Amino acid sequence: MTPENDAAARYFSAITAALSGLEVFMRDDRSPLYRHGIVAKIVAEYIARLDKSFGCWRNRLGFIDTFRISRADSGYPVFQNLLELENDRQQADARLANIPLAGELREEMADFILRHKEFPEALQKSMAERLYLEDVKSEATFGPFTLAQTAKVSVNPKTMRPYYLVHWATFDGSANLPLVYMVTVEDSSESMVRQLVDGNGKLNEKVDIPLPVDGLLNPELAHRFDDFTEKNSAYTLSPATIAVNLDKDFEPLHPKQLRRVVLGPFYSAGITDNNTTVAEVLAKVRKPENAWLLTWTIQEVFSKSEKPSRKGLFSSEKTTQEFFINTDDLEAARQGVSSYENHALIPHEAYQALYAAGEAQKIFSGYKVHILSNGQVISDV
């Protein structure tokens, strides 16, 4: 195995272990995040998509020699890899038609070995490409942009408006980071209020809503909402800016809460160099598959009040939200959020190494630390 292949194998083993551990954490009813209920479930679904993407990229290395990651920043693959994955997914059927079936390739490989007494590298690459294309045909990968879904519908008894929990995701091409968005938004459209709210101010049970629903539940606004989310999901935009833009661009929609989950950066010994101190300590971890650290941030902005619409002879103003920014917390103000949480997931062996080196307290200052041990996640350490 070449040094490059060895490094790639270590990277994929580490990131796969990290994402699997993170998914365990999100789905564990004992985890601190589980109090958010559906939020943890939604994030876990996107983590599964990421894991699927990494499985595809690992297979792709069987016939393509190069794979670039953002070593100095996010620790994730560069954006070009996602574009290639999406392009391969679209062309998968056409390419598979030109590659023999797996059973035929196995027979050819066995015959080649018997006749030539050497390994059939060309056939092996064809097999790797077939397995990759069969895998990538699934749409369950984490793409450059994943369109919104409505995951929950209810009614605000105070405003008598239906509200939706809508989520979508993007892989930011500049920061090379996966971002998951969730917004709780009330809808004052007359047609939706009439359909969804009964005379008692509750969700109309006669309306069958097969959740999750692709796109925003309001069909008159769904396409515009998709366009909005695709244009307003950059990492450089603060959650407050996105929420204000949404409030401004859609008169009948009233965003009450917006969350962004930033899944990274990721640190891996000998691969990433995005934190010198972390890299030096992780390099001392005995088992390479345990020499990693995954961080994520949950950002939230919520509406503290609603300014009613005003109609006059010469001008009018739509209903607008007043979003709370915690200016008492300088970091919250910098991020443009009401609140935020920094989390870190690390294998037990790696945490022990950081603790023994006297670096744990400094590195994890301001973080909620979760330790992965024997397939279980231990929090509040």
Short mmCIF file of C-alpha atoms in Angstrom, two decimals:
data_model
loop_
_atom_site.label_atom_id
_atom_site.label_comp_id
_atom_site.label_asym_id
_atom_site.label_seq_id
_atom_site.Cartn_x
_atom_site.Cartn_y
_atom_site.Cartn_z
CA MET A 1 0.00 0.00 0.00
CA THR A 2 1.39 3.42 -0.97
CA PRO A 3 1.66 6.22 1.63
CA GLU A 4 -1.16 8.05 -0.21
CA ASN A 5 -3.43 4.99 -0.10
CA ASP A 6 -2.53 4.38 3.54
CA ALA A 7 -3.42 7.99 4.41
CA ALA A 8 -6.70 7.71 2.51
CA ALA A 9 -7.59 4.46 4.29
CA ARG A 10 -6.88 6.07 7.69
CA TYR A 11 -8.92 9.15 6.78
CA PHE A 12 -11.95 7.16 5.64
CA SER A 13 -11.78 4.89 8.70
CA ALA A 14 -11.62 7.91 10.99
CA ILE A 15 -14.42 9.94 9.38
CA THR A 16 -16.66 6.86 9.14
CA ALA A 17 -16.12 6.13 12.83
CA ALA A 18 -16.81 9.78 13.68
CA LEU A 19 -20.06 9.98 11.68
CA SER A 20 -21.25 6.63 13.04
CA GLY A 21 -20.56 7.86 16.58
CA LEU A 22 -22.34 11.13 15.88
CA GLU A 23 -25.38 9.31 14.52
CA VAL A 24 -25.45 7.15 17.67
CA PHE A 25 -25.36 10.35 19.74
CA MET A 26 -28.20 11.97 17.77
CA ARG A 27 -30.45 8.92 18.04
CA ASP A 28 -29.68 8.18 21.72
CA ASP A 29 -32.59 9.23 23.95
CA ARG A 30 -30.10 9.79 26.78
CA SER A 31 -28.11 12.39 24.85
CA PRO A 32 -28.46 16.09 25.75
CA LEU A 33 -29.59 16.88 22.20
CA TYR A 34 -32.46 14.42 22.32
CA ARG A 35 -34.51 16.93 24.30
CA HIS A 36 -34.96 18.68 20.95
CA GLY A 37 -36.68 15.48 19.72
CA ILE A 38 -37.34 15.86 16.02
CA VAL A 39 -34.27 18.12 15.62
CA ALA A 40 -31.89 15.31 16.56
CA LYS A 41 -33.79 12.90 14.29
CA ILE A 42 -33.52 15.24 11.29
CA VAL A 43 -29.80 15.83 11.84
CA ALA A 44 -29.26 12.06 12.15
CA GLU A 45 -30.85 11.59 8.71
CA TYR A 46 -28.38 14.02 7.14
CA ILE A 47 -25.47 12.36 8.96
CA ALA A 48 -26.57 9.06 7.39
CA ARG A 49 -26.47 10.80 3.99
CA LEU A 50 -22.94 12.02 4.71
CA ASP A 51 -21.89 8.52 5.75
CA LYS A 52 -23.31 7.19 2.47
CA SER A 53 -21.28 9.78 0.52
CA PHE A 54 -18.07 8.73 2.25
CA GLY A 55 -18.83 5.08 1.48
CA CYS A 56 -19.17 6.03 -2.20
CA TRP A 57 -15.95 8.07 -2.17
CA ARG A 58 -14.07 5.18 -0.59
CA ASN A 59 -15.26 2.89 -3.41
CA ARG A 60 -14.33 5.54 -5.97
CA LEU A 61 -10.70 5.33 -4.87
CA GLY A 62 -10.69 1.80 -6.27
CA PHE A 63 -10.48 3.21 -9.81
CA ILE A 64 -9.67 6.94 -9.33
CA ASP A 65 -6.34 7.80 -7.71
CA THR A 66 -7.00 11.29 -6.33
CA PHE A 67 -9.20 12.55 -3.51
CA ARG A 68 -8.72 16.02 -2.05
CA ILE A 69 -9.78 17.19 1.40
CA SER A 70 -9.63 20.60 3.06
CA ARG A 71 -6.71 19.70 5.32
CA ALA A 72 -6.08 23.13 6.79
CA ASP A 73 -9.69 24.16 7.43
CA SER A 74 -12.73 21.91 7.72
CA GLY A 75 -11.10 18.48 7.42
CA TYR A 76 -13.89 17.54 4.97
CA PRO A 77 -13.61 16.75 1.24
CA VAL A 78 -13.37 19.77 -1.04
CA PHE A 79 -16.55 20.82 -2.82
CA GLN A 80 -15.42 19.41 -6.17
CA ASN A 81 -15.86 15.88 -4.77
CA LEU A 82 -19.56 16.54 -4.15
CA LEU A 83 -20.04 17.89 -7.65
CA GLU A 84 -18.36 14.80 -9.11
CA LEU A 85 -20.48 12.51 -6.95
CA GLU A 86 -23.66 14.22 -8.14
CA ASN A 87 -22.51 14.08 -11.78
CA ASP A 88 -21.68 10.37 -11.45
CA ARG A 89 -25.11 9.71 -9.95
CA GLN A 90 -26.80 11.27 -12.96
CA GLN A 91 -24.65 9.30 -15.42
CA ALA A 92 -24.61 6.02 -13.47
CA ASP A 93 -27.05 4.05 -15.64
CA ALA A 94 -25.31 4.98 -18.89
CA ARG A 95 -21.89 4.06 -17.53
CA LEU A 96 -23.09 0.80 -15.96
CA ALA A 97 -24.43 -0.30 -19.35
CA ASN A 98 -20.81 -0.38 -20.61
CA ILE A 99 -19.39 -2.38 -17.69
CA PRO A 100 -19.87 -6.17 -17.42
CA LEU A 101 -22.05 -7.47 -14.58
CA ALA A 102 -20.34 -8.24 -11.25
CA GLY A 103 -20.65 -12.01 -11.73
CA GLU A 104 -19.04 -11.82 -15.17
CA LEU A 105 -16.19 -9.69 -13.84
CA ARG A 106 -15.51 -12.18 -11.03
CA GLU A 107 -15.29 -15.02 -13.53
CA GLU A 108 -12.93 -12.99 -15.74
CA MET A 109 -10.75 -12.14 -12.73
CA ALA A 110 -10.52 -15.78 -11.65
CA ASP A 111 -9.66 -16.83 -15.20
CA PHE A 112 -7.04 -14.07 -15.51
CA ILE A 113 -5.33 -15.14 -12.27
CA LEU A 114 -5.21 -18.78 -13.36
CA ARG A 115 -3.82 -17.97 -16.82
CA HIS A 116 -1.41 -15.14 -16.02
CA LYS A 117 -0.50 -15.87 -12.37
CA GLU A 118 -0.87 -12.19 -11.50
CA PHE A 119 -3.50 -9.85 -10.15
CA PRO A 120 -5.96 -8.44 -12.76
CA GLU A 121 -5.70 -4.74 -11.90
CA ALA A 122 -7.74 -3.51 -14.88
CA LEU A 123 -10.60 -5.90 -14.08
CA GLN A 124 -10.39 -4.95 -10.41
CA LYS A 125 -10.85 -1.29 -11.37
CA SER A 126 -13.85 -2.18 -13.51
CA MET A 127 -15.34 -4.07 -10.57
CA ALA A 128 -14.68 -1.11 -8.25
CA GLU A 129 -16.32 1.27 -10.72
CA ARG A 130 -19.38 -0.97 -11.05
CA LEU A 131 -19.79 -1.24 -7.28
CA TYR A 132 -19.34 2.51 -6.94
CA LEU A 133 -21.91 3.37 -9.63
CA GLU A 134 -24.44 0.90 -8.24
CA ASP A 135 -23.99 2.53 -4.84
CA VAL A 136 -24.05 6.13 -6.01
CA LYS A 137 -27.32 5.62 -7.93
CA SER A 138 -29.04 5.98 -4.59
CA GLU A 139 -30.20 9.53 -3.90
CA ALA A 140 -29.45 9.14 -0.20
CA THR A 141 -26.06 10.85 -0.47
CA PHE A 142 -25.30 14.34 0.88
CA GLY A 143 -25.40 16.52 -2.22
CA PRO A 144 -24.26 20.09 -2.86
CA PHE A 145 -27.81 21.14 -1.96
CA THR A 146 -30.74 19.12 -0.60
CA LEU A 147 -34.19 20.56 -1.21
CA ALA A 148 -36.46 21.39 1.71
CA GLN A 149 -38.89 19.00 3.37
CA THR A 150 -41.76 19.77 5.72
CA ALA A 151 -41.34 17.46 8.72
CA LYS A 152 -44.05 18.69 11.10
CA VAL A 153 -47.31 20.64 10.92
CA SER A 154 -49.24 22.14 13.81
CA VAL A 155 -51.28 25.21 14.77
CA ASN A 156 -50.35 28.15 17.01
CA PRO A 157 -53.46 28.59 19.18
CA LYS A 158 -52.57 32.24 19.86
CA THR A 159 -52.31 33.37 16.25
CA MET A 160 -54.61 30.67 14.77
CA ARG A 161 -52.02 30.11 12.05
CA PRO A 162 -50.65 26.75 10.92
CA TYR A 163 -46.91 26.40 11.38
CA TYR A 164 -44.40 24.09 9.76
CA LEU A 165 -41.01 22.69 10.71
CA VAL A 166 -39.06 22.74 7.45
CA HIS A 167 -35.48 21.51 6.94
CA TRP A 168 -32.90 21.48 4.16
CA ALA A 169 -29.14 21.10 3.82
CA THR A 170 -26.19 22.34 1.84
CA PHE A 171 -22.47 21.69 1.57
CA ASP A 172 -20.86 25.11 1.64
CA GLY A 173 -18.32 25.29 -1.19
CA SER A 174 -16.18 28.00 0.40
CA ALA A 175 -15.95 26.63 3.94
CA ASN A 176 -16.18 22.96 2.81
CA LEU A 177 -18.64 22.28 5.62
CA PRO A 178 -21.98 20.40 5.71
CA LEU A 179 -24.77 22.67 6.99
CA VAL A 180 -28.23 21.57 8.12
CA TYR A 181 -31.01 24.15 8.41
CA MET A 182 -34.35 23.98 10.22
CA VAL A 183 -36.96 26.72 10.39
CA THR A 184 -40.26 26.92 12.24
CA VAL A 185 -42.48 29.19 10.21
CA GLU A 186 -46.11 30.28 10.61
CA ASP A 187 -48.24 30.66 7.49
CA SER A 188 -50.99 33.29 7.37
CA SER A 189 -52.06 32.48 3.79
CA GLU A 190 -55.86 32.49 3.73
CA SER A 191 -56.03 29.23 1.78
CA MET A 192 -53.73 27.35 4.19
CA VAL A 193 -55.47 28.72 7.30
CA ARG A 194 -58.84 27.68 5.85
CA GLN A 195 -57.61 24.16 5.04
CA LEU A 196 -55.51 23.39 8.11
CA VAL A 197 -57.14 25.17 11.06
CA ASP A 198 -60.44 23.93 12.44
CA GLY A 199 -63.04 25.95 14.36
CA ASN A 200 -61.34 25.16 17.67
CA GLY A 201 -57.98 26.55 16.57
CA LYS A 202 -56.46 23.10 16.17
CA LEU A 203 -55.04 21.16 13.23
CA ASN A 204 -57.86 19.97 11.00
CA GLU A 205 -57.90 16.18 11.41
CA LYS A 206 -59.85 15.77 8.18
CA VAL A 207 -56.82 16.87 6.15
CA ASP A 208 -54.42 14.00 5.48
CA ILE A 209 -50.81 15.24 5.51
CA PRO A 210 -48.40 12.39 4.59
CA LEU A 211 -45.30 13.68 6.38
CA PRO A 212 -42.58 14.29 5.46
CA VAL A 213 -43.74 16.39 2.53
CA ASP A 214 -41.23 17.42 -0.13
CA GLY A 215 -40.85 21.18 -0.12
CA LEU A 216 -42.77 23.79 1.85
CA LEU A 217 -46.28 22.54 2.60
CA ASN A 218 -47.83 25.63 0.98
CA PRO A 219 -47.86 24.70 -2.76
CA GLU A 220 -48.25 28.33 -3.88
CA LEU A 221 -44.95 29.26 -2.19
CA ALA A 222 -43.02 25.98 -2.48
CA HIS A 223 -40.96 26.79 -5.61
CA ARG A 224 -40.11 30.28 -4.40
CA PHE A 225 -39.13 28.82 -1.03
CA ASP A 226 -36.77 26.34 -2.72
CA ASP A 227 -35.16 29.19 -4.66
CA PHE A 228 -34.83 31.21 -1.48
CA THR A 229 -33.16 28.43 0.52
CA GLU A 230 -30.70 27.67 -2.26
CA LYS A 231 -29.66 31.34 -2.42
CA ASN A 232 -29.66 31.95 1.34
CA SER A 233 -27.77 29.01 2.83
CA ALA A 234 -24.15 30.17 2.64
CA TYR A 235 -22.01 29.78 5.76
CA THR A 236 -21.04 33.45 5.46
CA LEU A 237 -24.66 34.46 6.12
CA SER A 238 -25.59 34.61 9.80
CA PRO A 239 -28.74 32.80 10.94
CA ALA A 240 -30.24 36.21 11.78
CA THR A 241 -29.62 37.46 8.24
CA ILE A 242 -31.26 34.37 6.74
CA ALA A 243 -34.26 34.70 9.06
CA VAL A 244 -34.67 38.42 8.27
CA ASN A 245 -34.42 37.73 4.53
CA LEU A 246 -37.07 35.02 4.80
CA ASP A 247 -39.35 37.31 6.78
CA LYS A 248 -38.89 40.08 4.22
CA ASP A 249 -39.27 38.00 1.05
CA PHE A 250 -42.48 36.13 1.94
CA GLU A 251 -45.38 38.24 3.17
CA PRO A 252 -47.54 35.29 4.39
CA LEU A 253 -44.62 33.48 6.10
CA HIS A 254 -43.56 34.39 9.61
CA PRO A 255 -40.31 32.68 10.71
CA LYS A 256 -40.34 32.14 14.46
CA GLN A 257 -37.14 30.14 14.87
CA LEU A 258 -34.23 29.19 12.64
CA ARG A 259 -31.53 26.67 13.51
CA ARG A 260 -28.30 25.92 11.71
CA VAL A 261 -26.18 22.89 12.54
CA VAL A 262 -22.57 23.19 11.33
CA LEU A 263 -21.13 19.66 11.12
CA GLY A 264 -17.42 20.31 11.57
CA PRO A 265 -14.52 20.89 11.58
CA PHE A 266 -13.11 17.37 11.66
CA TYR A 267 -9.58 16.59 12.92
CA SER A 268 -7.66 13.43 12.03
CA ALA A 269 -4.08 12.56 13.07
CA GLY A 270 -1.55 12.75 10.27
CA ILE A 271 -4.19 13.90 7.77
CA THR A 272 -5.53 17.29 8.80
CA ASP A 273 -3.45 20.20 10.03
CA ASN A 274 -6.28 22.56 11.02
CA ASN A 275 -5.15 22.64 14.68
CA THR A 276 -1.49 22.08 15.53
CA THR A 277 -2.04 21.25 19.21
CA VAL A 278 -4.78 18.75 18.48
CA ALA A 279 -2.72 17.19 15.67
CA GLU A 280 0.36 16.72 17.87
CA VAL A 281 -1.60 15.00 20.65
CA LEU A 282 -3.74 12.85 18.34
CA ALA A 283 -0.53 11.64 16.66
CA LYS A 284 0.32 9.89 19.95
CA VAL A 285 -2.90 7.85 20.01
CA ARG A 286 -1.96 4.18 19.70
CA LYS A 287 -4.76 3.07 17.38
CA PRO A 288 -5.06 5.23 14.22
CA GLU A 289 -8.80 4.55 13.98
CA ASN A 290 -9.21 6.34 17.33
CA ALA A 291 -7.07 9.37 16.47
CA TRP A 292 -9.78 11.86 15.53
CA LEU A 293 -11.99 14.63 16.87
CA LEU A 294 -15.28 15.85 15.39
CA THR A 295 -16.85 19.16 16.41
CA TRP A 296 -20.20 20.70 15.53
CA THR A 297 -22.09 23.87 16.38
CA ILE A 298 -25.82 24.42 16.82
CA GLN A 299 -26.87 28.02 16.16
CA GLU A 300 -30.35 29.35 16.87
CA VAL A 301 -32.18 32.62 16.31
CA PHE A 302 -35.78 33.18 17.40
CA SER A 303 -38.41 35.87 17.16
CA LYS A 304 -39.00 37.71 20.43
CA SER A 305 -42.04 39.60 19.12
CA GLU A 306 -44.04 40.35 16.03
CA LYS A 307 -44.65 43.84 14.70
CA PRO A 308 -48.19 43.98 13.24
CA SER A 309 -48.77 45.07 9.68
CA ARG A 310 -49.77 48.68 9.07
CA LYS A 311 -51.90 49.85 6.18
CA GLY A 312 -52.23 53.52 5.30
CA LEU A 313 -53.35 55.71 2.43
CA PHE A 314 -49.86 56.33 1.13
CA SER A 315 -47.80 53.44 2.49
CA SER A 316 -48.12 50.10 4.21
CA GLU A 317 -45.87 47.75 6.15
CA LYS A 318 -46.11 43.97 6.32
CA THR A 319 -46.04 41.98 9.54
CA THR A 320 -42.40 41.61 10.61
CA GLN A 321 -40.51 39.62 13.23
CA GLU A 322 -38.15 41.13 15.77
CA PHE A 323 -35.37 38.60 16.24
CA PHE A 324 -33.49 38.33 19.50
CA ILE A 325 -29.69 38.62 19.29
CA ASN A 326 -27.90 37.99 22.57
CA THR A 327 -25.67 41.07 22.70
CA ASP A 328 -24.61 40.17 26.27
CA ASP A 329 -22.63 37.31 24.73
CA LEU A 330 -20.01 38.69 22.34
CA GLU A 331 -19.68 35.39 20.47
CA ALA A 332 -23.47 35.12 20.03
CA ALA A 333 -23.55 38.68 18.73
CA ARG A 334 -20.67 37.91 16.33
CA GLN A 335 -22.48 34.83 15.01
CA GLY A 336 -25.79 36.68 14.71
CA VAL A 337 -27.73 34.28 16.94
CA SER A 338 -29.94 34.18 20.01
CA SER A 339 -27.91 31.24 21.33
CA TYR A 340 -25.36 28.64 20.25
CA GLU A 341 -23.84 25.40 21.48
CA ASN A 342 -20.41 24.00 20.64
CA HIS A 343 -20.10 20.21 20.80
CA ALA A 344 -17.17 17.82 20.43
CA LEU A 345 -17.16 14.04 19.92
CA ILE A 346 -13.93 12.13 20.55
CA PRO A 347 -12.96 8.47 21.09
CA HIS A 348 -12.10 7.54 24.66
CA GLU A 349 -8.46 6.76 23.81
CA ALA A 350 -7.96 10.14 22.11
CA TYR A 351 -9.59 11.99 25.02
CA GLN A 352 -7.26 10.19 27.43
CA ALA A 353 -4.28 11.33 25.33
CA LEU A 354 -5.45 14.96 25.37
CA TYR A 355 -6.14 14.78 29.10
CA ALA A 356 -2.74 13.21 29.86
CA ALA A 357 -1.04 15.92 27.79
CA GLY A 358 -2.81 18.58 29.85
CA GLU A 359 -4.51 19.94 26.71
CA ALA A 360 -8.10 18.79 27.26
CA GLN A 361 -9.26 21.78 29.29
CA LYS A 362 -7.80 24.29 26.85
CA ILE A 363 -9.00 22.57 23.68
CA PHE A 364 -12.51 21.91 24.98
CA SER A 365 -13.09 25.28 26.62
CA GLY A 366 -16.61 26.34 25.64
CA TYR A 367 -17.49 22.88 24.30
CA LYS A 368 -19.86 20.18 25.49
CA VAL A 369 -17.71 17.06 25.26
CA HIS A 370 -19.06 13.63 24.30
CA ILE A 371 -16.82 10.55 24.47
CA LEU A 372 -17.31 7.55 22.20
CA SER A 373 -16.52 4.32 24.02
CA ASN A 374 -17.48 0.78 22.94
CA GLY A 375 -20.21 2.05 20.64
CA GLN A 376 -21.77 4.19 23.37
CA VAL A 377 -21.57 7.98 23.81
CA ILE A 378 -20.82 9.38 27.27
CA SER A 379 -21.67 13.05 27.75
CA ASP A 380 -21.12 15.67 30.47
CA VAL A 381 -17.50 14.66 31.15
#
